[in-house]
């Protein structure tokens, strides 16, 4: 059934054989307002496609943080799932299951201690930025709850980082009113531990600095903070921003302890799209355990009958990144 009719000119109707010969392609369309007239879909496609040709060629873009080629089989899977709205988990339980399997695989890769009958705590996101917002909120809420319970002020939270943090941490700090206490260019664990105070919701360490790929010494940070926590009675945790190194270290440096093997590491984010053969649009956040994700951040919806826990900020969401 046609939902719209095309305003065709009888005198030109014989021209439909060539999109370029249509008058729609000869007359400029308004740039910032909707056109008064409709145009045939072929002409719309041609105009938009031609304009997009002025973009760079993604395959030649060597400066991008993300990759721009996937196997043709992936393209096929993406095409066949592009019309699913992932938020309808009851409607698309297999997609949900695939996402959960990925969360569990990544949690195991990052050495979370998960029993055979346990499932990992984590979620797929559109990238590390969204993952970091969720992890940061979990730390902020846990810290606030602890300070409230102790009858202490909870309006001046801070995060200790190196000055090399990616802009997403600055965004988190500004959006959610958390002070960013940036140390030296690459985090020096000793300086970082010194900068920690009672209002520090977490130390954010980077595994794979955006600027030069450098890994920060997270094991040393864990040891120094453990000592400081014992001395002060605080329990300052660590988040690892493994956006650019989380899928390198487990394979190339399996002995390097940077992940859930370290007791103070409570959450880790990783980008899916920075390592090759994955289009932009996927990241992950994994928590050490359920206790590290406060209940207040989990919302329960039941539009389609069953209970669906959700803790990502967006609602409707394409499926393509999980297939
Ligand atoms: C260390 C680090 N954190 C976070 C990000 C943001 O990642 P995404 O693009 O997946 O949101 C980047 C991206 O370059 C990064 O290098």
mmCIF file of N, CA and C in Angstrom, residues 209-320:
data_model
loop_
_atom_site.group_PDB
_atom_site.id
_atom_site.type_symbol
_atom_site.label_atom_id
_atom_site.label_comp_id
_atom_site.label_asym_id
_atom_site.label_seq_id
_atom_site.Cartn_x
_atom_site.Cartn_y
_atom_site.Cartn_z
ATOM 1 N N UNK A 209 46.506 3.851 26.697
ATOM 2 C CA UNK A 209 46.263 5.293 26.607
ATOM 3 C C UNK A 209 45.874 5.660 25.172
ATOM 4 N N UNK A 210 44.878 6.520 25.054
ATOM 5 C CA UNK A 210 44.387 6.933 23.731
ATOM 6 C C UNK A 210 45.519 7.506 22.882
ATOM 7 N N UNK A 211 46.457 8.189 23.540
ATOM 8 C CA UNK A 211 47.447 8.940 22.776
ATOM 9 C C UNK A 211 48.626 8.087 22.315
ATOM 10 N N UNK A 212 49.049 7.117 23.151
ATOM 11 C CA UNK A 212 50.217 6.318 22.735
ATOM 12 C C UNK A 212 50.082 4.833 23.061
ATOM 13 N N UNK A 213 48.920 4.415 23.530
ATOM 14 C CA UNK A 213 48.694 2.987 23.770
ATOM 15 C C UNK A 213 49.300 2.473 25.068
ATOM 16 N N UNK A 214 49.939 3.339 25.839
ATOM 17 C CA UNK A 214 50.648 2.893 27.050
ATOM 18 C C UNK A 214 49.711 2.275 28.086
ATOM 19 N N UNK A 215 50.166 1.196 28.710
ATOM 20 C CA UNK A 215 49.395 0.573 29.792
ATOM 21 C C UNK A 215 49.842 1.189 31.121
ATOM 22 N N UNK A 216 48.911 1.601 31.958
ATOM 23 C CA UNK A 216 49.295 2.095 33.281
ATOM 24 C C UNK A 216 49.530 0.889 34.201
ATOM 25 N N UNK A 217 50.288 1.119 35.267
ATOM 26 C CA UNK A 217 50.653 0.010 36.144
ATOM 27 C C UNK A 217 49.516 -0.221 37.155
ATOM 28 N N UNK A 218 48.551 -1.014 36.752
ATOM 29 C CA UNK A 218 47.336 -1.164 37.567
ATOM 30 C C UNK A 218 47.601 -2.070 38.774
ATOM 31 N N UNK A 219 48.515 -3.013 38.597
ATOM 32 C CA UNK A 219 48.840 -3.880 39.740
ATOM 33 C C UNK A 219 49.464 -3.061 40.868
ATOM 34 N N UNK A 220 50.396 -2.202 40.511
ATOM 35 C CA UNK A 220 51.030 -1.377 41.552
ATOM 36 C C UNK A 220 49.990 -0.449 42.194
ATOM 37 N N UNK A 221 49.109 0.092 41.379
ATOM 38 C CA UNK A 221 48.048 0.966 41.902
ATOM 39 C C UNK A 221 47.177 0.189 42.897
ATOM 40 N N UNK A 222 46.834 -1.044 42.518
ATOM 41 C CA UNK A 222 46.010 -1.891 43.389
ATOM 42 C C UNK A 222 46.720 -2.110 44.737
ATOM 43 N N UNK A 223 48.036 -2.369 44.688
ATOM 44 C CA UNK A 223 48.773 -2.647 45.925
ATOM 45 C C UNK A 223 48.850 -1.399 46.800
ATOM 46 N N UNK A 224 49.138 -0.258 46.176
ATOM 47 C CA UNK A 224 49.256 0.989 46.948
ATOM 48 C C UNK A 224 47.913 1.370 47.568
ATOM 49 N N UNK A 225 46.844 1.198 46.780
ATOM 50 C CA UNK A 225 45.514 1.561 47.298
ATOM 51 C C UNK A 225 45.066 0.605 48.396
ATOM 52 N N UNK A 226 45.427 -0.666 48.256
ATOM 53 C CA UNK A 226 45.081 -1.638 49.307
ATOM 54 C C UNK A 226 45.705 -1.191 50.624
ATOM 55 N N UNK A 227 46.963 -0.766 50.549
ATOM 56 C CA UNK A 227 47.648 -0.304 51.762
ATOM 57 C C UNK A 227 46.965 0.953 52.296
ATOM 58 N N UNK A 228 46.634 1.882 51.386
ATOM 59 C CA UNK A 228 46.019 3.141 51.835
ATOM 60 C C UNK A 228 44.630 2.875 52.439
ATOM 61 N N UNK A 229 43.898 1.984 51.829
ATOM 62 C CA UNK A 229 42.567 1.647 52.354
ATOM 63 C C UNK A 229 42.677 1.050 53.761
ATOM 64 N N UNK A 230 43.688 0.190 53.932
ATOM 65 C CA UNK A 230 43.862 -0.451 55.248
ATOM 66 C C UNK A 230 44.207 0.605 56.301
ATOM 67 N N UNK A 231 45.013 1.572 55.877
ATOM 68 C CA UNK A 231 45.465 2.616 56.799
ATOM 69 C C UNK A 231 44.329 3.573 57.180
ATOM 70 N N UNK A 232 43.487 3.911 56.184
ATOM 71 C CA UNK A 232 42.479 4.965 56.402
ATOM 72 C C UNK A 232 41.101 4.414 56.747
ATOM 73 N N UNK A 233 40.861 3.176 56.419
ATOM 74 C CA UNK A 233 39.522 2.610 56.602
ATOM 75 C C UNK A 233 38.604 2.904 55.415
ATOM 76 N N UNK A 234 39.130 3.557 54.357
ATOM 77 C CA UNK A 234 38.311 3.777 53.156
ATOM 78 C C UNK A 234 38.321 2.503 52.328
ATOM 79 N N UNK A 235 37.484 2.506 51.255
ATOM 80 C CA UNK A 235 37.581 1.327 50.374
ATOM 81 C C UNK A 235 37.585 1.790 48.916
ATOM 82 N N UNK A 236 38.505 2.698 48.619
ATOM 83 C CA UNK A 236 38.576 3.277 47.260
ATOM 84 C C UNK A 236 38.818 2.185 46.213
ATOM 85 N N UNK A 237 37.902 2.082 45.247
ATOM 86 C CA UNK A 237 38.051 1.027 44.223
ATOM 87 C C UNK A 237 38.743 1.550 42.954
ATOM 88 N N UNK A 238 38.955 0.639 42.025
ATOM 89 C CA UNK A 238 39.592 0.993 40.735
ATOM 90 C C UNK A 238 38.634 0.649 39.594
ATOM 91 N N UNK A 239 38.556 1.562 38.617
ATOM 92 C CA UNK A 239 37.906 1.215 37.352
ATOM 93 C C UNK A 239 39.010 1.148 36.305
ATOM 94 N N UNK A 240 38.967 0.169 35.429
ATOM 95 C CA UNK A 240 39.951 0.124 34.341
ATOM 96 C C UNK A 240 39.272 0.495 33.028
ATOM 97 N N UNK A 241 39.767 1.590 32.442
ATOM 98 C CA UNK A 241 39.304 1.983 31.111
ATOM 99 C C UNK A 241 40.172 1.219 30.119
ATOM 100 N N UNK A 242 39.648 0.060 29.710
ATOM 101 C CA UNK A 242 40.405 -0.795 28.791
ATOM 102 C C UNK A 242 39.844 -0.665 27.382
ATOM 103 N N UNK A 243 39.323 0.542 27.076
ATOM 104 C CA UNK A 243 38.735 0.777 25.744
ATOM 105 C C UNK A 243 39.678 0.314 24.645
ATOM 106 N N UNK A 244 40.950 0.698 24.793
ATOM 107 C CA UNK A 244 41.881 0.458 23.685
ATOM 108 C C UNK A 244 42.883 -0.658 23.956
ATOM 109 N N UNK A 245 42.768 -1.326 25.132
ATOM 110 C CA UNK A 245 43.734 -2.393 25.419
ATOM 111 C C UNK A 245 43.108 -3.683 25.917
ATOM 112 N N UNK A 246 41.800 -3.650 26.205
ATOM 113 C CA UNK A 246 41.140 -4.797 26.835
ATOM 114 C C UNK A 246 41.103 -6.051 25.981
ATOM 115 N N UNK A 247 41.185 -5.878 24.669
ATOM 116 C CA UNK A 247 41.210 -7.068 23.808
ATOM 117 C C UNK A 247 42.618 -7.307 23.252
ATOM 118 N N UNK A 248 43.604 -6.638 23.853
ATOM 119 C CA UNK A 248 45.000 -6.897 23.477
ATOM 120 C C UNK A 248 45.688 -7.655 24.617
ATOM 121 N N UNK A 249 45.603 -7.057 25.839
ATOM 122 C CA UNK A 249 46.343 -7.633 26.971
ATOM 123 C C UNK A 249 46.042 -9.115 27.204
ATOM 124 N N UNK A 250 44.778 -9.577 27.202
ATOM 125 C CA UNK A 250 44.541 -10.994 27.518
ATOM 126 C C UNK A 250 45.194 -11.947 26.517
ATOM 127 N N UNK A 251 45.424 -11.476 25.307
ATOM 128 C CA UNK A 251 45.981 -12.363 24.285
ATOM 129 C C UNK A 251 47.508 -12.244 24.188
ATOM 130 N N UNK A 252 47.992 -11.008 24.295
ATOM 131 C CA UNK A 252 49.435 -10.814 24.085
ATOM 132 C C UNK A 252 50.215 -10.860 25.402
ATOM 133 N N UNK A 253 49.594 -10.385 26.480
ATOM 134 C CA UNK A 253 50.283 -10.382 27.787
ATOM 135 C C UNK A 253 49.412 -11.082 28.822
ATOM 136 N N UNK A 254 49.128 -12.375 28.643
ATOM 137 C CA UNK A 254 48.196 -13.049 29.564
ATOM 138 C C UNK A 254 48.664 -13.025 31.014
ATOM 139 N N UNK A 255 49.979 -12.867 31.244
ATOM 140 C CA UNK A 255 50.475 -12.865 32.634
ATOM 141 C C UNK A 255 50.269 -11.511 33.315
ATOM 142 N N UNK A 256 50.065 -10.483 32.526
ATOM 143 C CA UNK A 256 49.945 -9.137 33.107
ATOM 144 C C UNK A 256 48.670 -9.050 33.938
ATOM 145 N N UNK A 257 48.818 -8.665 35.191
ATOM 146 C CA UNK A 257 47.634 -8.567 36.058
ATOM 147 C C UNK A 257 47.110 -7.137 36.037
ATOM 148 N N UNK A 258 45.987 -6.962 35.405
ATOM 149 C CA UNK A 258 45.396 -5.616 35.296
ATOM 150 C C UNK A 258 43.887 -5.675 35.514
ATOM 151 N N UNK A 259 43.321 -6.876 35.579
ATOM 152 C CA UNK A 259 41.878 -7.048 35.467
ATOM 153 C C UNK A 259 41.285 -7.517 36.796
ATOM 154 N N UNK A 260 40.221 -8.348 36.761
ATOM 155 C CA UNK A 260 39.552 -8.752 38.010
ATOM 156 C C UNK A 260 40.413 -9.653 38.892
ATOM 157 N N UNK A 261 41.600 -10.037 38.423
ATOM 158 C CA UNK A 261 42.516 -10.734 39.324
ATOM 159 C C UNK A 261 42.936 -9.792 40.461
ATOM 160 N N UNK A 262 42.874 -8.499 40.220
ATOM 161 C CA UNK A 262 43.235 -7.519 41.251
ATOM 162 C C UNK A 262 41.975 -7.173 42.041
ATOM 163 N N UNK A 263 42.002 -7.373 43.363
ATOM 164 C CA UNK A 263 40.769 -7.260 44.151
ATOM 165 C C UNK A 263 40.082 -5.902 44.086
ATOM 166 N N UNK A 264 40.834 -4.808 43.889
ATOM 167 C CA UNK A 264 40.167 -3.497 43.903
ATOM 168 C C UNK A 264 39.558 -3.116 42.552
ATOM 169 N N UNK A 265 39.830 -3.899 41.520
ATOM 170 C CA UNK A 265 39.218 -3.605 40.208
ATOM 171 C C UNK A 265 37.770 -4.066 40.243
ATOM 172 N N UNK A 266 36.847 -3.084 40.233
ATOM 173 C CA UNK A 266 35.419 -3.398 40.381
ATOM 174 C C UNK A 266 34.676 -3.364 39.052
ATOM 175 N N UNK A 267 35.207 -2.626 38.085
ATOM 176 C CA UNK A 267 34.552 -2.618 36.773
ATOM 177 C C UNK A 267 35.569 -2.299 35.684
ATOM 178 N N UNK A 268 35.238 -2.769 34.486
ATOM 179 C CA UNK A 268 36.139 -2.592 33.333
ATOM 180 C C UNK A 268 35.273 -2.265 32.123
ATOM 181 N N UNK A 269 35.709 -1.274 31.355
ATOM 182 C CA UNK A 269 35.027 -1.058 30.059
ATOM 183 C C UNK A 269 35.985 -1.404 28.930
ATOM 184 N N UNK A 270 35.409 -1.793 27.817
ATOM 185 C CA UNK A 270 36.219 -2.097 26.631
ATOM 186 C C UNK A 270 35.395 -1.730 25.400
ATOM 187 N N UNK A 271 36.057 -1.202 24.392
ATOM 188 C CA UNK A 271 35.346 -0.930 23.136
ATOM 189 C C UNK A 271 35.399 -2.188 22.286
ATOM 190 N N UNK A 272 34.329 -2.467 21.575
ATOM 191 C CA UNK A 272 34.356 -3.623 20.672
ATOM 192 C C UNK A 272 34.926 -3.249 19.320
ATOM 193 N N UNK A 273 34.848 -1.963 18.994
ATOM 194 C CA UNK A 273 35.113 -1.551 17.609
ATOM 195 C C UNK A 273 36.525 -1.027 17.360
ATOM 196 N N UNK A 274 37.435 -1.242 18.321
ATOM 197 C CA UNK A 274 38.766 -0.646 18.114
ATOM 198 C C UNK A 274 39.833 -1.655 17.701
ATOM 199 N N UNK A 275 39.451 -2.887 17.457
ATOM 200 C CA UNK A 275 40.479 -3.933 17.289
ATOM 201 C C UNK A 275 40.479 -4.597 15.917
ATOM 202 N N UNK A 276 39.588 -4.163 15.058
ATOM 203 C CA UNK A 276 39.592 -4.741 13.725
ATOM 204 C C UNK A 276 38.330 -5.523 13.434
ATOM 205 N N UNK A 277 37.881 -5.418 12.200
ATOM 206 C CA UNK A 277 36.765 -6.210 11.674
ATOM 207 C C UNK A 277 35.439 -5.986 12.413
ATOM 208 N N UNK A 278 35.270 -4.841 13.042
ATOM 209 C CA UNK A 278 34.003 -4.524 13.719
ATOM 210 C C UNK A 278 33.654 -3.062 13.433
ATOM 211 N N UNK A 279 32.452 -2.828 12.914
ATOM 212 C CA UNK A 279 32.047 -1.442 12.671
ATOM 213 C C UNK A 279 31.803 -0.715 13.986
ATOM 214 N N UNK A 280 31.814 0.601 13.917
ATOM 215 C CA UNK A 280 31.595 1.428 15.117
ATOM 216 C C UNK A 280 30.212 1.166 15.700
ATOM 217 N N UNK A 281 30.151 1.184 17.021
ATOM 218 C CA UNK A 281 28.836 1.093 17.674
ATOM 219 C C UNK A 281 28.735 0.023 18.729
ATOM 220 N N UNK A 282 29.865 -0.482 19.237
ATOM 221 C CA UNK A 282 29.738 -1.489 20.296
ATOM 222 C C UNK A 282 30.853 -1.344 21.335
ATOM 223 N N UNK A 283 30.435 -1.382 22.586
ATOM 224 C CA UNK A 283 31.359 -1.379 23.721
ATOM 225 C C UNK A 283 30.738 -2.214 24.822
ATOM 226 N N UNK A 284 31.477 -2.374 25.904
ATOM 227 C CA UNK A 284 30.995 -3.238 26.991
ATOM 228 C C UNK A 284 31.418 -2.670 28.326
ATOM 229 N N UNK A 285 30.584 -2.882 29.332
ATOM 230 C CA UNK A 285 31.033 -2.637 30.700
ATOM 231 C C UNK A 285 30.720 -3.905 31.491
ATOM 232 N N UNK A 286 31.715 -4.337 32.253
ATOM 233 C CA UNK A 286 31.583 -5.561 33.057
ATOM 234 C C UNK A 286 31.879 -5.186 34.503
ATOM 235 N N UNK A 287 31.010 -5.643 35.407
ATOM 236 C CA UNK A 287 31.278 -5.418 36.830
ATOM 237 C C UNK A 287 31.815 -6.699 37.451
ATOM 238 N N UNK A 288 32.573 -6.499 38.506
ATOM 239 C CA UNK A 288 33.174 -7.644 39.198
ATOM 240 C C UNK A 288 32.088 -8.574 39.746
ATOM 241 N N UNK A 289 31.044 -7.951 40.369
ATOM 242 C CA UNK A 289 29.966 -8.766 40.946
ATOM 243 C C UNK A 289 28.719 -7.908 41.033
ATOM 244 N N UNK A 290 27.625 -8.535 41.375
ATOM 245 C CA UNK A 290 26.350 -7.841 41.462
ATOM 246 C C UNK A 290 26.394 -6.719 42.501
ATOM 247 N N UNK A 291 27.175 -6.906 43.562
ATOM 248 C CA UNK A 291 27.266 -5.891 44.635
ATOM 249 C C UNK A 291 27.857 -4.581 44.113
ATOM 250 N N UNK A 292 28.568 -4.650 42.990
ATOM 251 C CA UNK A 292 29.216 -3.434 42.491
ATOM 252 C C UNK A 292 28.318 -2.615 41.574
ATOM 253 N N UNK A 293 27.129 -3.107 41.309
ATOM 254 C CA UNK A 293 26.168 -2.350 40.488
ATOM 255 C C UNK A 293 24.947 -2.071 41.370
ATOM 256 N N UNK A 294 24.846 -0.847 41.935
ATOM 257 C CA UNK A 294 23.752 -0.589 42.883
ATOM 258 C C UNK A 294 22.380 -0.805 42.249
ATOM 259 N N UNK A 295 21.477 -1.358 43.050
ATOM 260 C CA UNK A 295 20.125 -1.678 42.566
ATOM 261 C C UNK A 295 19.411 -0.462 41.994
ATOM 262 N N UNK A 296 19.702 0.724 42.560
ATOM 263 C CA UNK A 296 18.998 1.939 42.090
ATOM 264 C C UNK A 296 19.255 2.210 40.609
ATOM 265 N N UNK A 297 20.307 1.634 40.051
ATOM 266 C CA UNK A 297 20.608 1.903 38.641
ATOM 267 C C UNK A 297 19.955 0.883 37.712
ATOM 268 N N UNK A 298 19.263 -0.093 38.309
ATOM 269 C CA UNK A 298 18.608 -1.113 37.473
ATOM 270 C C UNK A 298 17.113 -0.814 37.441
ATOM 271 N N UNK A 299 16.572 -0.633 36.243
ATOM 272 C CA UNK A 299 15.144 -0.325 36.094
ATOM 273 C C UNK A 299 14.455 -1.564 35.544
ATOM 274 N N UNK A 300 13.225 -1.781 36.023
ATOM 275 C CA UNK A 300 12.510 -2.980 35.580
ATOM 276 C C UNK A 300 11.314 -2.573 34.743
ATOM 277 N N UNK A 301 11.251 -3.068 33.525
ATOM 278 C CA UNK A 301 10.095 -2.768 32.678
ATOM 279 C C UNK A 301 9.380 -4.079 32.370
ATOM 280 N N UNK A 302 8.074 -3.974 32.151
ATOM 281 C CA UNK A 302 7.341 -5.216 31.862
ATOM 282 C C UNK A 302 6.301 -5.011 30.760
ATOM 283 N N UNK A 303 6.667 -4.150 29.795
ATOM 284 C CA UNK A 303 5.732 -3.865 28.691
ATOM 285 C C UNK A 303 5.189 -5.116 28.029
ATOM 286 N N UNK A 304 6.057 -6.093 27.874
ATOM 287 C CA UNK A 304 5.651 -7.262 27.077
ATOM 288 C C UNK A 304 5.415 -8.481 27.956
ATOM 289 N N UNK A 305 5.164 -8.249 29.233
ATOM 290 C CA UNK A 305 4.828 -9.388 30.085
ATOM 291 C C UNK A 305 5.890 -9.675 31.110
ATOM 292 N N UNK A 306 7.008 -10.210 30.651
ATOM 293 C CA UNK A 306 8.037 -10.626 31.622
ATOM 294 C C UNK A 306 8.839 -9.429 32.126
ATOM 295 N N UNK A 307 9.462 -9.619 33.272
ATOM 296 C CA UNK A 307 10.312 -8.575 33.842
ATOM 297 C C UNK A 307 11.592 -8.441 33.012
ATOM 298 N N UNK A 308 11.902 -7.197 32.622
ATOM 299 C CA UNK A 308 13.132 -6.979 31.858
ATOM 300 C C UNK A 308 13.984 -5.954 32.578
ATOM 301 N N UNK A 309 15.044 -6.374 33.222
ATOM 302 C CA UNK A 309 15.908 -5.394 33.882
ATOM 303 C C UNK A 309 16.709 -4.615 32.842
ATOM 304 N N UNK A 310 16.794 -3.307 32.991
ATOM 305 C CA UNK A 310 17.584 -2.513 32.048
ATOM 306 C C UNK A 310 18.409 -1.494 32.807
ATOM 307 N N UNK A 311 19.661 -1.326 32.423
ATOM 308 C CA UNK A 311 20.450 -0.290 33.077
ATOM 309 C C UNK A 311 21.271 0.545 32.111
ATOM 310 N N UNK A 312 20.889 0.514 30.840
ATOM 311 C CA UNK A 312 21.522 1.460 29.913
ATOM 312 C C UNK A 312 20.616 2.685 29.793
ATOM 313 N N UNK A 313 21.150 3.876 29.553
ATOM 314 C CA UNK A 313 20.306 5.065 29.515
ATOM 315 C C UNK A 313 19.358 5.102 28.323
ATOM 316 N N UNK A 314 19.790 4.566 27.180
ATOM 317 C CA UNK A 314 18.910 4.627 26.013
ATOM 318 C C UNK A 314 17.811 3.573 26.121
ATOM 319 N N UNK A 315 16.768 3.743 25.336
ATOM 320 C CA UNK A 315 15.689 2.751 25.356
ATOM 321 C C UNK A 315 15.742 1.960 24.047
ATOM 322 N N UNK A 316 15.016 2.419 23.029
ATOM 323 C CA UNK A 316 15.052 1.679 21.768
ATOM 324 C C UNK A 316 16.491 1.593 21.255
ATOM 325 N N UNK A 317 16.808 0.450 20.683
ATOM 326 C CA UNK A 317 18.211 0.230 20.308
ATOM 327 C C UNK A 317 18.316 -0.825 19.212
ATOM 328 N N UNK A 318 19.137 -0.560 18.225
ATOM 329 C CA UNK A 318 19.327 -1.527 17.139
ATOM 330 C C UNK A 318 20.074 -2.752 17.652
ATOM 331 N N UNK A 319 19.860 -3.834 16.945
ATOM 332 C CA UNK A 319 20.410 -5.110 17.367
ATOM 333 C C UNK A 319 21.779 -5.365 16.750
ATOM 334 N N UNK A 320 22.103 -4.598 15.729
ATOM 335 C CA UNK A 320 23.179 -5.003 14.840
ATOM 336 C C UNK A 320 24.493 -5.285 15.539
#
